[in-house]
Coordinates of C-alpha atoms in Angstrom, one line a residue:
M21 CA 18.5 -47.5 -0.7
L22 CA 16.7 -47.9 2.6
A23 CA 13.5 -49.1 0.9
Y24 CA 15.6 -51.6 -1.2
I25 CA 17.2 -53.0 2.0
I26 CA 13.8 -53.4 3.6
R27 CA 12.4 -55.2 0.5
R28 CA 15.4 -57.5 0.5
L29 CA 15.1 -58.3 4.1
F30 CA 11.4 -59.3 3.6
L31 CA 12.5 -61.5 0.6
I32 CA 14.9 -63.4 2.8
L33 CA 11.9 -65.0 4.7
P34 CA 10.2 -66.7 1.7
T35 CA 13.6 -67.7 0.3
L36 CA 14.7 -69.3 3.5
F37 CA 11.3 -71.0 3.9
G38 CA 11.5 -72.4 0.4
I39 CA 15.0 -73.8 0.9
M40 CA 14.0 -75.5 4.1
V41 CA 10.9 -77.0 2.4
V42 CA 13.0 -78.5 -0.4
N43 CA 15.6 -80.0 1.9
F44 CA 13.0 -81.3 4.3
A45 CA 11.2 -83.1 1.4
I46 CA 14.4 -84.6 0.2
V47 CA 15.2 -86.0 3.6
Q48 CA 11.8 -87.6 3.8
F49 CA 12.6 -89.8 0.8
A50 CA 16.2 -90.5 1.8
P51 CA 16.7 -94.1 3.2
G52 CA 17.4 -94.6 6.8
G53 CA 16.7 -92.4 9.8
P54 CA 17.3 -92.0 13.5
V55 CA 15.0 -94.9 14.4
E56 CA 16.8 -97.2 12.0
R57 CA 20.1 -96.0 13.3
V58 CA 19.1 -96.9 16.9
L59 CA 18.0 -100.3 15.8
A60 CA 21.3 -100.8 14.0
E61 CA 23.2 -99.9 17.1
L62 CA 21.2 -102.4 19.1
Q63 CA 22.2 -105.1 16.6
G64 CA 25.8 -103.8 16.4
T65 CA 25.6 -103.0 12.6
A66 CA 25.6 -99.2 12.8
V67 CA 28.2 -97.3 10.8
E68 CA 29.2 -94.0 12.4
A69 CA 30.9 -91.0 10.8
T70 CA 33.0 -90.6 13.9
A71 CA 33.7 -92.5 17.1
R72 CA 32.8 -89.3 19.1
I73 CA 29.1 -89.9 18.7
A74 CA 27.7 -91.0 22.0
G75 CA 24.2 -91.6 23.3
D76 CA 22.1 -94.0 25.3
T77 CA 19.7 -95.7 22.9
S78 CA 17.6 -97.0 25.7
G79 CA 17.5 -93.8 27.6
E80 CA 15.1 -90.9 27.3
V81 CA 15.6 -88.6 24.3
S82 CA 13.7 -85.5 25.3
G83 CA 13.2 -82.1 23.8
Q84 CA 14.3 -83.3 20.3
R85 CA 13.0 -81.3 17.3
G86 CA 13.4 -82.2 13.7
P87 CA 12.1 -84.2 10.8
I88 CA 12.2 -88.0 11.1
Q89 CA 12.5 -90.6 8.3
A90 CA 10.2 -93.7 8.3
G91 CA 10.2 -96.7 6.2
P92 CA 7.1 -97.8 4.2
G93 CA 4.2 -98.8 6.4
G94 CA 6.1 -97.8 9.5
K95 CA 8.4 -100.8 9.2
Y96 CA 12.1 -100.6 9.9
R97 CA 14.9 -102.8 8.7
G98 CA 16.4 -104.6 11.7
A99 CA 13.2 -104.3 13.8
Q100 CA 12.4 -108.0 13.5
G101 CA 12.2 -109.6 17.0
L102 CA 11.8 -106.3 18.8
D103 CA 8.7 -105.4 20.8
P104 CA 6.5 -103.2 18.6
A105 CA 5.8 -101.1 21.7
Y106 CA 9.5 -100.3 21.9
I107 CA 9.5 -99.2 18.3
K108 CA 6.6 -97.0 18.9
Q109 CA 8.3 -95.5 21.9
L110 CA 11.4 -94.8 19.8
E111 CA 9.2 -93.0 17.3
Q112 CA 7.7 -90.8 20.1
R113 CA 11.1 -90.0 21.5
F114 CA 12.3 -88.7 18.1
G115 CA 9.0 -87.0 17.3
F116 CA 8.2 -89.6 14.6
D117 CA 4.7 -90.1 15.8
K118 CA 3.6 -86.8 14.0
P119 CA 2.8 -86.4 10.3
A120 CA 5.6 -84.9 8.1
H121 CA 3.9 -81.5 7.6
E122 CA 3.2 -81.1 11.3
R123 CA 6.9 -81.9 12.1
F124 CA 8.0 -79.3 9.6
F125 CA 5.9 -76.5 10.9
I126 CA 6.8 -77.3 14.5
M127 CA 10.5 -77.2 13.4
M128 CA 10.1 -73.8 11.6
R129 CA 8.2 -72.3 14.4
N130 CA 11.1 -73.1 16.8
Y131 CA 13.7 -72.0 14.3
V132 CA 12.2 -68.5 14.1
T133 CA 13.4 -68.0 17.7
F134 CA 16.6 -69.9 16.9
D135 CA 15.5 -72.8 19.1
F136 CA 17.1 -75.8 17.3
G137 CA 16.6 -78.3 20.1
N138 CA 19.1 -80.9 21.0
S139 CA 21.2 -83.3 19.0
F140 CA 19.8 -86.8 18.7
F141 CA 23.1 -88.6 19.4
R142 CA 25.1 -86.0 21.3
D143 CA 24.2 -84.8 24.8
K144 CA 24.3 -81.1 23.7
S145 CA 22.0 -78.5 22.2
V146 CA 22.5 -77.7 18.5
I147 CA 23.3 -74.1 19.3
G148 CA 25.9 -75.3 21.8
L149 CA 27.5 -77.5 19.1
I150 CA 27.5 -74.7 16.6
V151 CA 29.1 -72.3 19.1
E152 CA 31.6 -75.0 20.1
K153 CA 32.7 -75.6 16.5
M154 CA 32.5 -72.0 15.3
P155 CA 36.0 -70.9 16.3
V156 CA 37.7 -73.6 14.2
S157 CA 35.7 -72.8 11.1
I158 CA 36.0 -69.0 11.6
S159 CA 39.8 -69.4 12.1
I160 CA 40.2 -71.4 8.8
G161 CA 37.8 -69.2 6.8
L162 CA 39.1 -65.9 8.1
W163 CA 42.8 -66.4 7.6
S164 CA 42.5 -68.3 4.3
G165 CA 40.0 -65.8 2.9
L166 CA 42.1 -62.8 4.0
I167 CA 45.3 -64.2 2.4
I168 CA 43.4 -65.3 -0.8
Y169 CA 42.1 -61.7 -1.3
L170 CA 45.4 -60.0 -0.3
V171 CA 47.2 -62.2 -2.8
S172 CA 44.7 -62.6 -5.6
I173 CA 43.6 -59.0 -6.2
P174 CA 47.1 -57.4 -6.5
L175 CA 48.3 -60.4 -8.6
G176 CA 45.2 -60.2 -10.9
V177 CA 45.7 -56.4 -11.3
A178 CA 49.4 -57.0 -12.1
K179 CA 48.6 -59.7 -14.6
A180 CA 46.1 -57.4 -16.3
V181 CA 48.5 -54.5 -16.6
R182 CA 51.2 -56.8 -17.9
D183 CA 49.0 -59.0 -20.1
G184 CA 51.0 -61.2 -22.4
S185 CA 54.3 -60.5 -20.7
R186 CA 56.7 -63.1 -19.3
F187 CA 55.4 -62.3 -15.8
D188 CA 51.9 -63.0 -17.0
V189 CA 52.9 -66.3 -18.6
W190 CA 54.9 -67.6 -15.6
T191 CA 52.2 -66.6 -13.0
S192 CA 49.6 -68.2 -15.2
G193 CA 51.5 -71.5 -15.0
V194 CA 51.5 -71.3 -11.2
I195 CA 47.8 -70.5 -11.2
I196 CA 47.1 -73.5 -13.5
V197 CA 48.9 -75.8 -11.1
G198 CA 47.1 -74.3 -8.1
N199 CA 43.8 -74.7 -9.8
A200 CA 44.5 -78.3 -10.9
V201 CA 45.7 -79.6 -7.5
P202 CA 42.8 -80.1 -5.1
G203 CA 43.2 -78.5 -1.7
F204 CA 42.9 -81.8 0.2
L205 CA 45.6 -83.4 -2.0
F206 CA 47.9 -80.4 -1.3
A207 CA 47.1 -80.8 2.4
I208 CA 48.3 -84.4 2.3
L209 CA 51.5 -83.2 0.5
L210 CA 52.1 -80.6 3.2
I211 CA 51.7 -83.3 6.0
V212 CA 54.1 -85.6 4.2
V213 CA 56.7 -82.9 3.8
F214 CA 56.4 -80.6 6.8
A215 CA 54.4 -82.4 9.5
G216 CA 56.5 -85.5 10.2
G217 CA 55.0 -87.6 7.4
R218 CA 58.3 -88.5 5.7
Y219 CA 60.7 -85.6 5.6
L220 CA 60.4 -82.6 8.0
D221 CA 58.6 -82.3 11.3
W222 CA 58.2 -78.5 11.6
F223 CA 54.4 -78.2 12.1
P224 CA 51.8 -80.1 14.3
L225 CA 49.6 -82.6 12.6
R226 CA 46.3 -82.0 14.4
G227 CA 44.3 -79.6 16.5
L228 CA 43.8 -75.9 16.6
V229 CA 46.2 -75.4 19.6
S230 CA 48.6 -77.5 21.7
D231 CA 47.4 -79.5 24.7
N232 CA 49.4 -77.2 27.0
W233 CA 48.0 -74.1 25.4
S234 CA 46.4 -72.8 28.6
D235 CA 49.7 -73.0 30.4
L236 CA 51.5 -70.8 27.9
S237 CA 52.1 -67.1 28.1
W238 CA 49.9 -64.9 25.8
P239 CA 52.7 -64.3 23.2
M240 CA 53.4 -68.0 23.1
R241 CA 49.6 -68.7 22.8
I242 CA 49.5 -66.5 19.7
V243 CA 52.6 -68.2 18.2
D244 CA 51.1 -71.7 19.0
Y245 CA 47.8 -70.8 17.4
F246 CA 49.4 -69.6 14.1
W247 CA 51.8 -72.6 14.2
H248 CA 48.8 -74.9 14.1
M249 CA 46.9 -72.8 11.5
A250 CA 49.8 -72.6 9.0
L251 CA 49.3 -75.8 7.1
P252 CA 45.5 -75.9 7.0
T253 CA 45.4 -72.3 5.9
L254 CA 48.0 -72.8 3.2
A255 CA 46.1 -75.8 1.8
L256 CA 42.9 -73.7 1.4
V257 CA 44.8 -70.8 -0.1
I258 CA 46.3 -72.9 -2.8
G259 CA 42.9 -74.1 -3.9
G260 CA 41.2 -70.7 -3.7
F261 CA 43.6 -68.1 -5.0
A262 CA 43.7 -69.3 -8.6
S263 CA 40.0 -68.6 -9.6
L264 CA 39.9 -65.2 -7.8
T265 CA 43.2 -64.1 -9.5
M266 CA 41.8 -64.9 -13.0
L267 CA 38.5 -63.3 -12.2
T268 CA 40.3 -60.1 -11.1
K269 CA 42.5 -60.1 -14.2
N270 CA 39.7 -60.7 -16.7
S271 CA 37.6 -58.0 -15.0
F272 CA 40.4 -55.5 -15.2
L273 CA 41.2 -56.4 -18.8
D274 CA 37.5 -55.9 -19.8
Q275 CA 37.5 -52.4 -18.2
I276 CA 40.9 -51.4 -19.5
N277 CA 39.7 -51.8 -23.1
Q278 CA 36.6 -49.6 -22.5
Q279 CA 36.3 -46.2 -24.2
Y280 CA 36.3 -44.2 -21.0
V281 CA 39.8 -45.4 -20.3
V282 CA 41.0 -44.2 -23.7
T283 CA 39.4 -40.9 -23.0
A284 CA 41.1 -40.6 -19.6
R285 CA 44.5 -41.4 -21.1
S286 CA 44.0 -38.8 -23.9
K287 CA 43.4 -36.2 -21.3
G288 CA 46.9 -36.8 -19.9
L289 CA 46.0 -38.8 -16.9
G290 CA 48.8 -41.2 -15.8
E291 CA 48.5 -45.0 -15.8
R292 CA 48.2 -45.2 -12.0
G293 CA 45.5 -42.5 -12.0
V294 CA 43.6 -44.3 -14.8
L295 CA 43.9 -47.7 -13.1
Y296 CA 43.0 -46.7 -9.6
G297 CA 40.9 -43.6 -10.3
H298 CA 38.6 -45.1 -13.0
V299 CA 39.2 -48.8 -13.7
F300 CA 39.5 -50.1 -10.1
R301 CA 35.9 -49.3 -9.0
N302 CA 34.3 -50.8 -12.1
A303 CA 36.5 -53.9 -12.2
M304 CA 36.1 -54.7 -8.5
L305 CA 32.3 -54.9 -8.8
I306 CA 32.4 -58.5 -10.0
V307 CA 35.0 -59.5 -7.4
I308 CA 32.7 -58.0 -4.6
A309 CA 29.8 -59.9 -6.1
A310 CA 31.6 -63.2 -5.6
F311 CA 32.6 -62.5 -2.0
P312 CA 29.4 -63.6 -0.1
S313 CA 29.2 -67.0 -1.7
A314 CA 33.0 -67.5 -1.3
F315 CA 32.8 -66.5 2.3
V316 CA 30.0 -69.0 3.2
S317 CA 31.6 -71.7 1.1
I318 CA 35.0 -71.4 2.9
L319 CA 33.3 -71.1 6.3
F320 CA 31.0 -74.1 6.0
T321 CA 31.7 -76.5 3.2
G322 CA 35.0 -75.6 1.6
S323 CA 37.1 -76.7 4.6
L324 CA 35.4 -80.0 5.2
L325 CA 38.2 -82.2 3.9
I326 CA 40.8 -79.9 5.4
E327 CA 39.1 -80.3 8.8
V328 CA 39.1 -84.1 8.4
I329 CA 42.8 -84.3 7.3
F330 CA 44.1 -82.0 10.1
S331 CA 41.7 -83.3 12.8
L332 CA 40.0 -79.9 13.2
D333 CA 36.6 -80.2 14.7
G334 CA 34.7 -77.4 12.9
L335 CA 31.3 -76.8 11.3
G336 CA 32.0 -78.5 8.1
L337 CA 32.9 -81.8 9.9
L338 CA 29.9 -81.3 12.2
G339 CA 27.5 -81.0 9.3
F340 CA 29.0 -84.0 7.5
E341 CA 28.8 -86.2 10.6
A342 CA 25.2 -85.1 11.2
A343 CA 24.2 -86.2 7.7
I344 CA 25.9 -89.5 7.9
N345 CA 24.5 -90.2 11.4
R346 CA 21.0 -88.9 10.6
D347 CA 21.2 -86.3 13.3
Y348 CA 18.4 -84.2 11.9
P349 CA 18.3 -81.4 14.5
V350 CA 22.0 -80.7 13.7
M351 CA 21.5 -81.1 10.0
F352 CA 18.6 -78.7 9.7
G353 CA 19.9 -76.3 12.4
T354 CA 23.2 -75.8 10.6
L355 CA 21.4 -75.6 7.2
Y356 CA 19.0 -72.9 8.6
M357 CA 21.9 -70.9 10.1
F358 CA 24.1 -70.9 7.1
T359 CA 21.3 -70.4 4.6
L360 CA 20.3 -67.3 6.6
L361 CA 23.9 -66.2 6.7
G362 CA 24.3 -66.6 3.0
L363 CA 21.2 -64.6 2.2
V364 CA 22.3 -61.8 4.5
M365 CA 25.8 -61.8 2.9
Q366 CA 24.2 -61.4 -0.5
L367 CA 22.5 -58.2 0.8
V368 CA 25.8 -57.1 2.3
G369 CA 27.4 -57.6 -1.2
D370 CA 24.7 -55.4 -2.8
I371 CA 25.4 -52.7 -0.2
A372 CA 29.1 -53.0 -0.9
Y373 CA 28.4 -52.4 -4.5
T374 CA 27.1 -48.9 -3.7
L375 CA 30.1 -48.2 -1.5
V376 CA 32.5 -49.1 -4.2
D377 CA 30.6 -47.3 -7.0
P378 CA 28.0 -44.7 -5.7
R379 CA 26.6 -44.4 -9.2
I380 CA 24.8 -47.8 -8.7
D381 CA 21.3 -47.2 -7.5
F382 CA 19.2 -50.3 -7.0
E383 CA 16.1 -48.2 -6.4
T384 CA 16.1 -46.9 -10.0
R385 CA 16.5 -50.4 -11.3
G386 CA 13.3 -51.5 -9.6
A387 CA 15.3 -54.2 -7.7

């Protein structure tokens, strides 16, 4: 197993490199860029993803790293009437004066040491921004993921054991509704009903904690935190528990019909012993396999609209704003971090396979 883990760790490097190459190339062909954005701001035509973006377009932008997008022939829309020397100065400030391949290798060399540089349009380092937004995304992802797994796995097992019963039919109806209603739409419904939108005013509408959180006692801080997290977490749970529940049910049904289950029952083993002594380990393998991608999805992309609706300034919103505002250091820094996290989580999932079922040996499979 140790040799397998070492091989997988070495495979992470070329995989990560390939993902960064593809995304870097796509950005080079995308319209617009930091220089065009600065020019648009000078003319008052820039469209920002958020009013919180701040920066002095005439000031020095130092220490920036990341790929820059240029127009054909080095021309920029909106550059008419501006001093060409000023345009060239902007290119130098953003690192645009270097060829694309040179910018890429400089970026990757810095990323190896987790040096992501500074944001183009925020007066902060990329690492600082990630650390600042991380608590929000971890809070949403941790609690919603925990509740989804605590609800979905027992419910899926119960549906598999009672397949075709009235309980199975009624819970399937609830699951269909949960799967059909998008999480962001359910979030709006929660705001309308419970956050002062139209009916009740039981929960806060925005933020992770109250403005006076630092003045509260520790027990009240905990209460205040969960008070703010209740609606965003519930909105994510509704959209996430349906697919995992059906995955668990179908996995258990597939194993229950296997010959080894019939053999175990014929030997006089009780249903609980068959279910948790034989079926559970095999059926849970597919659920474990889905965990790494589900974790990264909830943490980074799955909560984007929820963060916007509930005014939670997390990583999903940070990445979205960076893409809209052409803040390339933030774009590629977050891409690098979460791609690396996703690849590591895939390895963790493989290791969890062997913990759930020691009979699995990746070495003998030549993996």
